[in-house]
Amino acid sequence: MKRIRIDVITLGCSKNLVDSERLMKRFQDLGYEVAHDSDDVCGEVVVINTCGFIGDAKEESINTILEYVEAKQEGQIKHLYVMGCLSERYLAELEEEIPEVDKYYGKFDWDRLITDLQDTIPPTKPYERYITTPSHYTYLKISEGCNRFCAFCAIPLITGRHTSIPMEQLLDEVKDLVAKGVKEFNVIAQDLSSYGLDLYGKMMLPELIDKMAQVEGVEWIRLHYAYPAQFPYEVLPVMAKHKNVCKYLDIALQHVSDKVLNNMRRHINKEETLALIERIRKEVPGIHIRTTLMVGFPGEGETEFEELKEFVKSARFERMGAFAYCEEEGTFAEKNFEDVIPQEVKDARLSELMELQENISLECNEQKVESVLRVVVDREDEDYYVGRTEFDSPEVDPEVLIEKTQSLEIGEFYNVKIKEALPFELIGEVCND
């Protein structure tokens, strides 16, 4: 008897991806065939895991839903379900505007889809997942929600208050994934810094990372989305102590001007920001910091933008992304500030900032030429093997193009001598010494 196929389509961030993987594992344990982001969506059932963070993401989610509504009407699929952030926030509106969807689920009740399709509840453990990434790396989500309530951000309106996953469950998940071949863990949360406050009464990120690092088989641990205010400094000695904790920290700073930071409700000022960066670099020598900055937020005049540019020049972030402010309904900024900066001004500032960063990125990469770095191989292209160093997170950071002088194994680590540097790529060859 042919198994029913379920196609899952994930939009948005890696936190959404983890939810999709958990859903797929439950379906797999019930005997369904599962596929993720397939180029050939042909299952009887399609599940779209939506994003509702910013305008472009919402538009992509709506367009994807409409695409598969049409596929359903044409008989290409039988059932269409929608879950995730967009339907968590706009459930009533979606049900009214796009009634062709069989059923909508939110961000936290997606497991009801399983019992709606089949009465049987699978014996799947809460943390078990169907891994959709290359088998050697994955994302480890350690909490949901956020208590920070930054003026521009709609995420707390979608995900609610910060809720940590118990440490014991996370360590069980790590051990389970290691047994399945995972070597690299990208630790993610909306706010890493607050991990444990709700469960243990104190920030427990340092203890969690320390315990993870001691699990045999864990080769790399990388930290994403720390919050700068009330930063858990105790995690820095843990990073310095363990070789398998990557010298990498993703910490979104957003701005440096006191005026803009205050308008953003970031709970930190310029002096504290500079001290934070200095201490991180001092306690973890060689660390690569990834940050995200925002241009065009209310209150950012030419003076504040020049201050931001000088900050980027002096801080010399190894990894940096930026985006232009976009007003989100229901946020503090939408209710309290006028979005008066013209879009063309925002776009010009964004381009100027990223041009600055491209030069900094190139200079940082050029410092790696002639050095030997440990690289994990992610895939094989026609002309190169493509890998990453400990300083590079999947999909968002530079890659290492490894010349094909010998056969390499996907998912294995090699010492690579860097021969050439580009702004967002390194080129090298395996060093057999």
C-alpha positions as a Markdown table, in Angstrom:
| # | Residue | x | y | z |
|---|---|---|---|---|
| 1 | Met | 0.0 | 0.0 | 0.0 |
| 2 | Lys | 1.4 | 3.4 | -1.0 |
| 3 | Arg | 2.2 | 5.7 | 1.9 |
| 4 | Ile | 0.5 | 9.1 | 2.0 |
| 5 | Arg | 3.1 | 11.9 | 1.3 |
| 6 | Ile | 3.2 | 15.1 | 3.3 |
| 7 | Asp | 5.1 | 18.1 | 1.9 |
| 8 | Val | 6.3 | 20.6 | 4.5 |
| 9 | Ile | 7.4 | 24.1 | 3.3 |
| 10 | Thr | 9.2 | 26.3 | 5.8 |
| 11 | Leu | 9.4 | 30.0 | 5.5 |
| 12 | Gly | 11.4 | 32.4 | 7.8 |
| 13 | Cys | 14.0 | 31.6 | 10.3 |
| 14 | Ser | 15.8 | 28.5 | 11.6 |
| 15 | Lys | 13.5 | 28.5 | 14.7 |
| 16 | Asn | 10.6 | 27.8 | 12.4 |
| 17 | Leu | 12.7 | 25.1 | 10.7 |
| 18 | Val | 13.0 | 23.2 | 14.1 |
| 19 | Asp | 9.2 | 23.2 | 14.4 |
| 20 | Ser | 8.9 | 21.8 | 10.9 |
| 21 | Glu | 11.4 | 19.1 | 11.7 |
| 22 | Arg | 9.5 | 18.1 | 14.8 |
| 23 | Leu | 6.2 | 17.9 | 12.9 |
| 24 | Met | 7.8 | 15.8 | 10.2 |
| 25 | Lys | 9.3 | 13.4 | 12.7 |
| 26 | Arg | 5.8 | 12.8 | 14.2 |
| 27 | Phe | 4.3 | 12.2 | 10.8 |
| 28 | Gln | 7.2 | 9.8 | 9.9 |
| 29 | Asp | 6.6 | 7.8 | 13.1 |
| 30 | Leu | 3.0 | 7.4 | 12.0 |
| 31 | Gly | 4.0 | 5.9 | 8.7 |
| 32 | Tyr | 3.7 | 8.9 | 6.4 |
| 33 | Glu | 6.2 | 9.8 | 3.7 |
| 34 | Val | 7.6 | 13.3 | 4.4 |
| 35 | Ala | 9.4 | 15.8 | 2.2 |
| 36 | His | 10.7 | 19.2 | 3.0 |
| 37 | Asp | 11.0 | 22.2 | 0.6 |
| 38 | Ser | 10.9 | 19.9 | -2.3 |
| 39 | Asp | 11.4 | 21.1 | -5.9 |
| 40 | Asp | 8.6 | 18.7 | -6.8 |
| 41 | Val | 5.7 | 19.2 | -4.3 |
| 42 | Cys | 3.4 | 16.3 | -5.1 |
| 43 | Gly | 2.1 | 15.0 | -1.7 |
| 44 | Glu | -1.6 | 14.7 | -1.0 |
| 45 | Val | -1.0 | 17.0 | 2.0 |
| 46 | Val | 0.9 | 20.3 | 2.0 |
| 47 | Val | 1.8 | 22.1 | 5.2 |
| 48 | Ile | 3.2 | 25.7 | 5.0 |
| 49 | Asn | 5.0 | 26.9 | 8.1 |
| 50 | Thr | 4.8 | 30.7 | 7.8 |
| 51 | Cys | 6.8 | 33.7 | 8.9 |
| 52 | Gly | 5.2 | 36.9 | 10.0 |
| 53 | Phe | 8.2 | 39.0 | 11.2 |
| 54 | Ile | 8.4 | 41.9 | 8.7 |
| 55 | Gly | 6.4 | 43.0 | 5.7 |
| 56 | Asp | 8.5 | 41.1 | 3.1 |
| 57 | Ala | 8.2 | 37.9 | 5.1 |
| 58 | Lys | 4.5 | 38.3 | 5.4 |
| 59 | Glu | 4.1 | 38.9 | 1.7 |
| 60 | Glu | 6.1 | 35.8 | 0.9 |
| 61 | Ser | 4.0 | 33.7 | 3.3 |
| 62 | Ile | 0.7 | 35.0 | 1.7 |
| 63 | Asn | 2.0 | 34.4 | -1.8 |
| 64 | Thr | 3.0 | 30.9 | -0.9 |
| 65 | Ile | -0.4 | 30.1 | 0.6 |
| 66 | Leu | -2.1 | 31.4 | -2.5 |
| 67 | Glu | 0.2 | 29.4 | -4.8 |
| 68 | Tyr | -0.9 | 26.2 | -3.1 |
| 69 | Val | -4.5 | 27.2 | -2.9 |
| 70 | Glu | -4.4 | 27.3 | -6.7 |
| 71 | Ala | -2.6 | 23.9 | -6.7 |
| 72 | Lys | -5.4 | 22.5 | -4.6 |
| 73 | Gln | -8.1 | 23.9 | -6.8 |
| 74 | Glu | -6.4 | 22.4 | -9.8 |
| 75 | Gly | -6.3 | 19.0 | -8.1 |
| 76 | Gln | -2.5 | 18.8 | -7.7 |
| 77 | Ile | -2.8 | 18.4 | -4.0 |
| 78 | Lys | -5.8 | 17.3 | -1.8 |
| 79 | His | -5.3 | 19.2 | 1.5 |
| 80 | Leu | -3.6 | 22.4 | 2.5 |
| 81 | Tyr | -2.7 | 23.4 | 6.1 |
| 82 | Val | -1.0 | 26.5 | 7.4 |
| 83 | Met | 0.9 | 27.0 | 10.6 |
| 84 | Gly | 3.5 | 29.3 | 12.2 |
| 85 | Cys | 4.0 | 32.9 | 13.0 |
| 86 | Leu | 1.7 | 34.5 | 10.4 |
| 87 | Ser | -1.3 | 32.4 | 11.3 |
| 88 | Glu | -0.5 | 32.9 | 15.0 |
| 89 | Arg | -0.9 | 36.6 | 14.6 |
| 90 | Tyr | -3.5 | 36.9 | 11.9 |
| 91 | Leu | -5.6 | 33.7 | 12.4 |
| 92 | Ala | -9.1 | 35.3 | 12.1 |
| 93 | Glu | -8.1 | 37.5 | 9.1 |
| 94 | Leu | -6.6 | 34.5 | 7.2 |
| 95 | Glu | -9.6 | 32.3 | 7.9 |
| 96 | Glu | -11.8 | 35.0 | 6.4 |
| 97 | Glu | -9.6 | 36.0 | 3.5 |
| 98 | Ile | -8.3 | 32.6 | 2.4 |
| 99 | Pro | -10.9 | 30.1 | 3.4 |
| 100 | Glu | -9.7 | 27.5 | 0.8 |
| 101 | Val | -7.0 | 26.4 | 3.4 |
| 102 | Asp | -8.3 | 23.3 | 5.2 |
| 103 | Lys | -7.2 | 24.6 | 8.6 |
| 104 | Tyr | -4.9 | 27.1 | 10.2 |
| 105 | Tyr | -2.7 | 26.5 | 13.2 |
| 106 | Gly | -0.6 | 28.9 | 15.2 |
| 107 | Lys | 3.0 | 28.9 | 16.4 |
| 108 | Phe | 2.5 | 26.6 | 19.3 |
| 109 | Asp | -0.5 | 24.4 | 18.5 |
| 110 | Trp | 0.8 | 22.8 | 15.3 |
| 111 | Asp | 0.9 | 19.3 | 16.9 |
| 112 | Arg | -2.9 | 19.3 | 16.8 |
| 113 | Leu | -2.5 | 18.9 | 13.0 |
| 114 | Ile | -1.4 | 15.3 | 13.7 |
| 115 | Thr | -4.5 | 14.4 | 15.7 |
| 116 | Asp | -6.7 | 16.2 | 13.3 |
| 117 | Leu | -5.4 | 14.0 | 10.5 |
| 118 | Gln | -5.1 | 10.8 | 12.5 |
| 119 | Asp | -6.4 | 9.7 | 15.9 |
| 120 | Thr | -3.2 | 7.9 | 16.8 |
| 121 | Ile | -0.6 | 9.9 | 18.8 |
| 122 | Pro | 2.9 | 8.8 | 17.8 |
| 123 | Pro | 5.4 | 7.8 | 20.6 |
| 124 | Thr | 7.8 | 10.5 | 19.5 |
| 125 | Lys | 9.8 | 12.2 | 22.2 |
| 126 | Pro | 9.3 | 16.0 | 22.4 |
| 127 | Tyr | 12.7 | 16.8 | 21.1 |
| 128 | Glu | 12.9 | 14.2 | 18.3 |
| 129 | Arg | 13.2 | 15.7 | 14.8 |
| 130 | Tyr | 13.5 | 14.8 | 11.1 |
| 131 | Ile | 16.7 | 16.5 | 10.2 |
| 132 | Thr | 16.4 | 18.6 | 7.0 |
| 133 | Thr | 19.8 | 20.2 | 7.1 |
| 134 | Pro | 22.9 | 18.3 | 5.9 |
| 135 | Ser | 23.3 | 15.4 | 8.5 |
| 136 | His | 26.4 | 16.8 | 10.1 |
| 137 | Tyr | 24.9 | 20.1 | 11.4 |
| 138 | Thr | 21.6 | 21.3 | 12.9 |
| 139 | Tyr | 20.0 | 24.0 | 14.9 |
| 140 | Leu | 19.2 | 23.7 | 18.6 |
| 141 | Lys | 16.4 | 25.9 | 19.8 |
| 142 | Ile | 16.7 | 26.5 | 23.5 |
| 143 | Ser | 13.8 | 28.9 | 24.2 |
| 144 | Glu | 10.8 | 30.7 | 22.6 |
| 145 | Gly | 9.5 | 34.2 | 23.0 |
| 146 | Cys | 11.0 | 37.4 | 24.3 |
| 147 | Asn | 10.5 | 39.7 | 27.2 |
| 148 | Arg | 12.5 | 42.6 | 25.8 |
| 149 | Phe | 9.8 | 44.4 | 23.9 |
| 150 | Cys | 12.0 | 46.5 | 21.6 |
| 151 | Ala | 10.1 | 49.3 | 20.1 |
| 152 | Phe | 10.4 | 48.0 | 16.5 |
| 153 | Cys | 9.8 | 44.3 | 17.0 |
| 154 | Ala | 6.6 | 42.4 | 16.6 |
| 155 | Ile | 8.0 | 39.1 | 17.7 |
| 156 | Pro | 6.8 | 39.3 | 21.4 |
| 157 | Leu | 3.3 | 39.9 | 19.9 |
| 158 | Ile | 3.6 | 36.6 | 18.0 |
| 159 | Thr | 5.6 | 34.3 | 20.3 |
| 160 | Gly | 4.7 | 35.8 | 23.7 |
| 161 | Arg | 6.9 | 35.8 | 26.8 |
| 162 | His | 10.3 | 34.2 | 27.0 |
| 163 | Thr | 10.0 | 30.5 | 27.8 |
| 164 | Ser | 13.1 | 28.3 | 28.2 |
| 165 | Ile | 13.3 | 24.6 | 27.4 |
| 166 | Pro | 14.5 | 22.6 | 30.4 |
| 167 | Met | 18.3 | 21.9 | 30.3 |
| 168 | Glu | 17.8 | 18.2 | 30.8 |
| 169 | Gln | 15.6 | 18.0 | 27.7 |
| 170 | Leu | 18.1 | 19.9 | 25.6 |
| 171 | Leu | 21.0 | 17.7 | 26.7 |
| 172 | Asp | 19.0 | 14.6 | 25.8 |
| 173 | Glu | 18.3 | 16.2 | 22.4 |
| 174 | Val | 22.0 | 16.8 | 21.8 |
| 175 | Lys | 22.9 | 13.3 | 22.8 |
| 176 | Asp | 20.1 | 11.9 | 20.5 |
| 177 | Leu | 21.3 | 14.0 | 17.6 |
| 178 | Val | 25.0 | 13.1 | 18.1 |
| 179 | Ala | 24.0 | 9.4 | 18.0 |
| 180 | Lys | 22.4 | 10.2 | 14.6 |
| 181 | Gly | 25.6 | 11.8 | 13.2 |
| 182 | Val | 25.2 | 15.5 | 14.0 |
| 183 | Lys | 28.5 | 17.1 | 14.9 |
| 184 | Glu | 27.7 | 20.8 | 14.8 |
| 185 | Phe | 25.1 | 22.6 | 16.9 |
| 186 | Asn | 24.0 | 26.1 | 16.1 |
| 187 | Val | 22.3 | 27.2 | 19.3 |
| 188 | Ile | 19.3 | 29.5 | 18.6 |
| 189 | Ala | 16.7 | 31.5 | 20.4 |
| 190 | Gln | 15.1 | 34.9 | 20.1 |
| 191 | Asp | 17.1 | 35.9 | 23.2 |
| 192 | Leu | 19.9 | 33.6 | 24.2 |
| 193 | Ser | 21.0 | 35.9 | 27.0 |
| 194 | Ser | 17.8 | 35.2 | 29.0 |
| 195 | Tyr | 18.0 | 31.4 | 28.8 |
| 196 | Gly | 17.0 | 29.9 | 32.2 |
| 197 | Leu | 15.7 | 33.0 | 33.9 |
| 198 | Asp | 12.1 | 31.7 | 33.9 |
| 199 | Leu | 13.0 | 28.1 | 35.0 |
| 200 | Tyr | 16.0 | 28.6 | 37.3 |
| 201 | Gly | 15.8 | 32.2 | 38.4 |
| 202 | Lys | 19.1 | 33.0 | 36.8 |
| 203 | Met | 20.8 | 33.1 | 33.4 |
| 204 | Met | 21.9 | 29.5 | 32.7 |
| 205 | Leu | 23.4 | 29.8 | 29.2 |
| 206 | Pro | 26.9 | 29.4 | 30.5 |
| 207 | Glu | 26.1 | 26.2 | 32.3 |
| 208 | Leu | 24.1 | 24.8 | 29.3 |
| 209 | Ile | 27.0 | 25.5 | 26.9 |
| 210 | Asp | 29.5 | 24.0 | 29.3 |
| 211 | Lys | 27.5 | 20.8 | 29.6 |
| 212 | Met | 26.9 | 20.6 | 25.9 |
| 213 | Ala | 30.6 | 21.0 | 25.2 |
| 214 | Gln | 31.3 | 17.9 | 27.4 |
| 215 | Val | 29.0 | 15.6 | 25.3 |
| 216 | Glu | 31.2 | 13.3 | 23.4 |
| 217 | Gly | 30.9 | 13.7 | 19.6 |
| 218 | Val | 30.0 | 17.4 | 19.7 |
| 219 | Glu | 32.6 | 19.1 | 17.4 |
| 220 | Trp | 31.2 | 22.6 | 17.2 |
| 221 | Ile | 28.8 | 24.8 | 19.2 |
| 222 | Arg | 27.9 | 28.2 | 17.8 |
| 223 | Leu | 25.8 | 30.8 | 19.6 |
| 224 | His | 23.1 | 32.9 | 17.8 |
| 225 | Tyr | 21.0 | 35.8 | 18.8 |
| 226 | Ala | 22.3 | 36.9 | 22.2 |
| 227 | Tyr | 20.9 | 40.2 | 23.5 |
| 228 | Pro | 23.4 | 42.9 | 24.5 |
| 229 | Ala | 21.6 | 44.2 | 27.7 |
| 230 | Gln | 22.2 | 42.0 | 30.7 |
| 231 | Phe | 24.6 | 39.9 | 28.7 |
| 232 | Pro | 25.6 | 36.7 | 30.5 |
| 233 | Tyr | 29.3 | 37.4 | 30.7 |
| 234 | Glu | 30.0 | 34.0 | 32.4 |
| 235 | Val | 29.6 | 32.4 | 29.0 |
| 236 | Leu | 32.8 | 34.0 | 27.8 |
| 237 | Pro | 35.2 | 31.8 | 30.0 |
| 238 | Val | 33.2 | 28.8 | 28.7 |
| 239 | Met | 33.9 | 29.8 | 25.1 |
| 240 | Ala | 37.6 | 30.3 | 25.9 |
| 241 | Lys | 37.9 | 27.1 | 27.8 |
| 242 | His | 36.3 | 24.6 | 25.3 |
| 243 | Lys | 37.8 | 24.1 | 21.9 |
| 244 | Asn | 34.5 | 22.8 | 20.5 |
| 245 | Val | 32.7 | 26.1 | 21.5 |
| 246 | Cys | 33.3 | 28.2 | 18.4 |
| 247 | Lys | 34.9 | 31.6 | 18.8 |
| 248 | Tyr | 31.7 | 33.1 | 17.3 |
| 249 | Leu | 28.9 | 35.2 | 18.7 |
| 250 | Asp | 25.8 | 36.5 | 17.0 |
| 251 | Ile | 24.6 | 39.5 | 19.0 |
| 252 | Ala | 22.3 | 42.1 | 17.3 |
| 253 | Leu | 23.3 | 45.6 | 18.4 |
| 254 | Gln | 20.9 | 47.5 | 16.1 |
| 255 | His | 22.5 | 50.9 | 16.7 |
| 256 | Val | 25.0 | 52.9 | 18.7 |
| 257 | Ser | 23.5 | 56.3 | 19.1 |
| 258 | Asp | 22.1 | 56.9 | 22.6 |
| 259 | Lys | 19.2 | 58.8 | 21.1 |
| 260 | Val | 18.3 | 56.0 | 18.7 |
| 261 | Leu | 18.9 | 53.2 | 21.2 |
| 262 | Asn | 16.6 | 54.9 | 23.7 |
| 263 | Asn | 13.9 | 55.3 | 21.0 |
| 264 | Met | 14.3 | 51.6 | 20.2 |
| 265 | Arg | 13.9 | 50.7 | 23.9 |
| 266 | Arg | 17.1 | 48.6 | 23.7 |
| 267 | His | 18.0 | 48.9 | 27.5 |
| 268 | Ile | 21.6 | 49.7 | 26.7 |
| 269 | Asn | 23.6 | 52.8 | 25.7 |
| 270 | Lys | 26.6 | 53.6 | 23.6 |
| 271 | Glu | 29.1 | 53.4 | 26.5 |
| 272 | Glu | 27.8 | 50.1 | 27.6 |
| 273 | Thr | 27.8 | 48.8 | 24.1 |
| 274 | Leu | 31.5 | 49.7 | 23.5 |
| 275 | Ala | 32.4 | 48.1 | 26.9 |
| 276 | Leu | 30.6 | 44.9 | 26.0 |
| 277 | Ile | 32.4 | 44.5 | 22.7 |
| 278 | Glu | 35.8 | 45.3 | 24.3 |
| 279 | Arg | 35.2 | 42.7 | 27.1 |
| 280 | Ile | 34.0 | 40.0 | 24.6 |
| 281 | Arg | 37.1 | 40.5 | 22.5 |
| 282 | Lys | 39.4 | 40.6 | 25.5 |
| 283 | Glu | 38.0 | 37.4 | 27.2 |
| 284 | Val | 37.8 | 35.4 | 23.9 |
| 285 | Pro | 40.8 | 36.3 | 21.8 |
| 286 | Gly | 40.2 | 35.7 | 18.1 |
| 287 | Ile | 36.4 | 35.7 | 18.4 |
| 288 | His | 34.3 | 36.7 | 15.3 |
| 289 | Ile | 31.3 | 38.8 | 16.2 |
| 290 | Arg | 28.3 | 38.8 | 13.9 |
| 291 | Thr | 25.8 | 41.7 | 14.5 |
| 292 | Thr | 22.8 | 43.2 | 12.9 |
| 293 | Leu | 22.2 | 47.0 | 12.5 |
| 294 | Met | 19.2 | 49.0 | 11.6 |
| 295 | Val | 19.1 | 52.3 | 9.6 |
| 296 | Gly | 16.2 | 54.7 | 9.3 |
| 297 | Phe | 14.6 | 54.2 | 12.7 |
| 298 | Pro | 12.7 | 57.3 | 14.0 |
| 299 | Gly | 15.2 | 59.7 | 15.5 |
| 300 | Glu | 18.1 | 58.8 | 13.2 |
| 301 | Gly | 19.2 | 62.0 | 11.6 |
| 302 | Glu | 22.4 | 62.5 | 9.7 |
| 303 | Thr | 24.3 | 63.0 | 12.9 |
| 304 | Glu | 23.2 | 59.7 | 14.3 |
| 305 | Phe | 23.9 | 57.9 | 11.0 |
| 306 | Glu | 27.4 | 59.3 | 10.9 |
| 307 | Glu | 27.8 | 58.0 | 14.5 |
| 308 | Leu | 26.7 | 54.6 | 13.3 |
| 309 | Lys | 29.2 | 54.6 | 10.4 |
| 310 | Glu | 32.1 | 55.6 | 12.7 |
| 311 | Phe | 31.0 | 52.8 | 15.0 |
| 312 | Val | 31.2 | 50.2 | 12.2 |
| 313 | Lys | 34.6 | 51.5 | 11.2 |
| 314 | Ser | 36.0 | 51.2 | 14.7 |
| 315 | Ala | 34.3 | 48.0 | 15.9 |
| 316 | Arg | 35.3 | 46.1 | 12.7 |
| 317 | Phe | 32.7 | 43.4 | 13.0 |
| 318 | Glu | 33.9 | 40.3 | 11.2 |
| 319 | Arg | 30.3 | 39.6 | 10.2 |
| 320 | Met | 27.5 | 42.2 | 9.8 |
| 321 | Gly | 24.1 | 42.4 | 8.4 |
| 322 | Ala | 21.8 | 45.5 | 8.2 |
| 323 | Phe | 18.3 | 46.4 | 7.2 |
| 324 | Ala | 16.1 | 49.5 | 6.9 |
| 325 | Tyr | 13.4 | 50.1 | 9.4 |
| 326 | Cys | 10.0 | 49.1 | 8.4 |
| 327 | Glu | 7.0 | 50.0 | 10.6 |
| 328 | Glu | 5.2 | 47.0 | 12.1 |
| 329 | Glu | 1.6 | 47.3 | 13.3 |
| 330 | Gly | 1.0 | 46.9 | 17.0 |
| 331 | Thr | 4.6 | 47.7 | 18.0 |
| 332 | Phe | 5.6 | 50.5 | 20.4 |
| 333 | Ala | 7.3 | 52.4 | 17.5 |
| 334 | Glu | 4.2 | 52.2 | 15.3 |
| 335 | Lys | 2.1 | 53.6 | 18.1 |
| 336 | Asn | 4.5 | 56.3 | 19.4 |
| 337 | Phe | 6.7 | 57.5 | 16.5 |
| 338 | Glu | 6.1 | 58.8 | 13.0 |
| 339 | Asp | 8.0 | 56.9 | 10.3 |
| 340 | Val | 9.1 | 60.1 | 8.6 |
| 341 | Ile | 12.5 | 59.1 | 7.0 |
| 342 | Pro | 11.9 | 58.6 | 3.3 |
| 343 | Gln | 12.5 | 55.1 | 1.9 |
| 344 | Glu | 15.1 | 56.4 | -0.5 |
| 345 | Val | 17.1 | 57.8 | 2.4 |
| 346 | Lys | 16.8 | 54.6 | 4.3 |
| 347 | Asp | 18.0 | 52.6 | 1.2 |
| 348 | Ala | 20.9 | 55.0 | 0.6 |
| 349 | Arg | 22.0 | 54.7 | 4.2 |
| 350 | Leu | 21.7 | 50.9 | 4.0 |
| 351 | Ser | 23.8 | 50.7 | 0.9 |
| 352 | Glu | 26.5 | 53.0 | 2.4 |
| 353 | Leu | 26.7 | 51.0 | 5.6 |
| 354 | Met | 27.0 | 47.6 | 3.7 |
| 355 | Glu | 29.6 | 49.1 | 1.4 |
| 356 | Leu | 31.7 | 50.0 | 4.5 |
| 357 | Gln | 31.2 | 46.5 | 5.8 |
| 358 | Glu | 32.3 | 44.8 | 2.6 |
| 359 | Asn | 35.7 | 46.5 | 2.8 |
| 360 | Ile | 36.0 | 45.5 | 6.4 |
| 361 | Ser | 35.0 | 41.9 | 5.6 |
| 362 | Leu | 37.6 | 41.7 | 2.9 |
| 363 | Glu | 40.4 | 43.1 | 5.2 |
| 364 | Cys | 39.4 | 40.5 | 7.9 |
| 365 | Asn | 39.5 | 37.7 | 5.3 |
| 366 | Glu | 42.8 | 38.8 | 3.9 |
| 367 | Gln | 44.3 | 38.4 | 7.4 |
| 368 | Lys | 43.6 | 34.6 | 7.1 |
| 369 | Val | 45.6 | 34.2 | 3.9 |
| 370 | Glu | 48.5 | 31.7 | 4.5 |
| 371 | Ser | 46.9 | 30.5 | 7.7 |
| 372 | Val | 45.6 | 26.9 | 8.2 |
| 373 | Leu | 42.0 | 26.7 | 9.4 |
| 374 | Arg | 39.9 | 23.7 | 10.4 |
| 375 | Val | 37.0 | 23.4 | 7.9 |
| 376 | Val | 34.0 | 21.2 | 7.7 |
| 377 | Val | 32.9 | 20.2 | 4.2 |
| 378 | Asp | 29.2 | 21.0 | 3.6 |
| 379 | Arg | 28.8 | 20.0 | -0.1 |
| 380 | Glu | 30.6 | 19.3 | -3.4 |
| 381 | Asp | 30.2 | 21.7 | -6.3 |
| 382 | Glu | 31.5 | 21.3 | -9.8 |
| 383 | Asp | 34.8 | 23.0 | -9.3 |
| 384 | Tyr | 35.2 | 23.0 | -5.5 |
| 385 | Tyr | 34.3 | 21.4 | -2.2 |
| 386 | Val | 32.5 | 24.0 | -0.2 |
| 387 | Gly | 33.0 | 24.2 | 3.6 |
| 388 | Arg | 33.0 | 26.6 | 6.6 |
| 389 | Thr | 35.3 | 27.5 | 9.5 |
| 390 | Glu | 34.2 | 27.8 | 13.1 |
| 391 | Phe | 33.7 | 31.5 | 12.3 |
| 392 | Asp | 31.0 | 30.8 | 9.8 |
| 393 | Ser | 27.4 | 29.8 | 10.4 |
| 394 | Pro | 25.5 | 27.9 | 7.7 |
| 395 | Glu | 23.7 | 30.0 | 5.0 |
| 396 | Val | 24.5 | 33.5 | 6.4 |
| 397 | Asp | 28.3 | 33.6 | 6.6 |
| 398 | Pro | 31.3 | 33.2 | 4.2 |
| 399 | Glu | 32.2 | 29.9 | 2.8 |
| 400 | Val | 35.6 | 28.2 | 2.1 |
| 401 | Leu | 36.1 | 27.0 | -1.5 |
| 402 | Ile | 38.5 | 24.0 | -1.3 |
| 403 | Glu | 40.3 | 23.1 | -4.4 |
| 404 | Lys | 39.7 | 19.6 | -5.7 |
| 405 | Thr | 43.2 | 18.2 | -5.2 |
| 406 | Gln | 41.9 | 15.1 | -3.5 |
| 407 | Ser | 38.6 | 13.4 | -2.6 |
| 408 | Leu | 36.9 | 14.7 | 0.5 |
| 409 | Glu | 34.0 | 13.4 | 2.6 |
| 410 | Ile | 30.9 | 15.6 | 3.2 |
| 411 | Gly | 30.5 | 16.3 | 6.9 |
| 412 | Glu | 34.2 | 15.7 | 7.7 |
| 413 | Phe | 36.7 | 18.2 | 9.1 |
| 414 | Tyr | 40.0 | 19.1 | 7.3 |
| 415 | Asn | 42.9 | 21.4 | 7.8 |
| 416 | Val | 42.8 | 23.9 | 4.9 |
| 417 | Lys | 45.5 | 26.4 | 4.0 |
| 418 | Ile | 44.0 | 29.6 | 2.8 |
| 419 | Lys | 45.4 | 30.9 | -0.5 |
| 420 | Glu | 43.1 | 33.7 | -1.5 |
| 421 | Ala | 40.5 | 36.0 | 0.2 |
| 422 | Leu | 37.4 | 37.6 | -1.2 |
| 423 | Pro | 34.9 | 39.8 | 0.8 |
| 424 | Phe | 32.6 | 36.8 | 1.5 |
| 425 | Glu | 34.7 | 33.8 | 0.5 |
| 426 | Leu | 38.0 | 32.1 | 1.2 |
| 427 | Ile | 39.8 | 29.9 | -1.3 |
| 428 | Gly | 42.2 | 27.2 | -0.1 |
| 429 | Glu | 43.5 | 23.7 | -0.4 |
| 430 | Val | 43.7 | 20.8 | 2.1 |
| 431 | Cys | 46.9 | 20.7 | 4.1 |
| 432 | Asn | 48.1 | 17.1 | 4.6 |
| 433 | Asp | 50.9 | 18.0 | 6.9 |
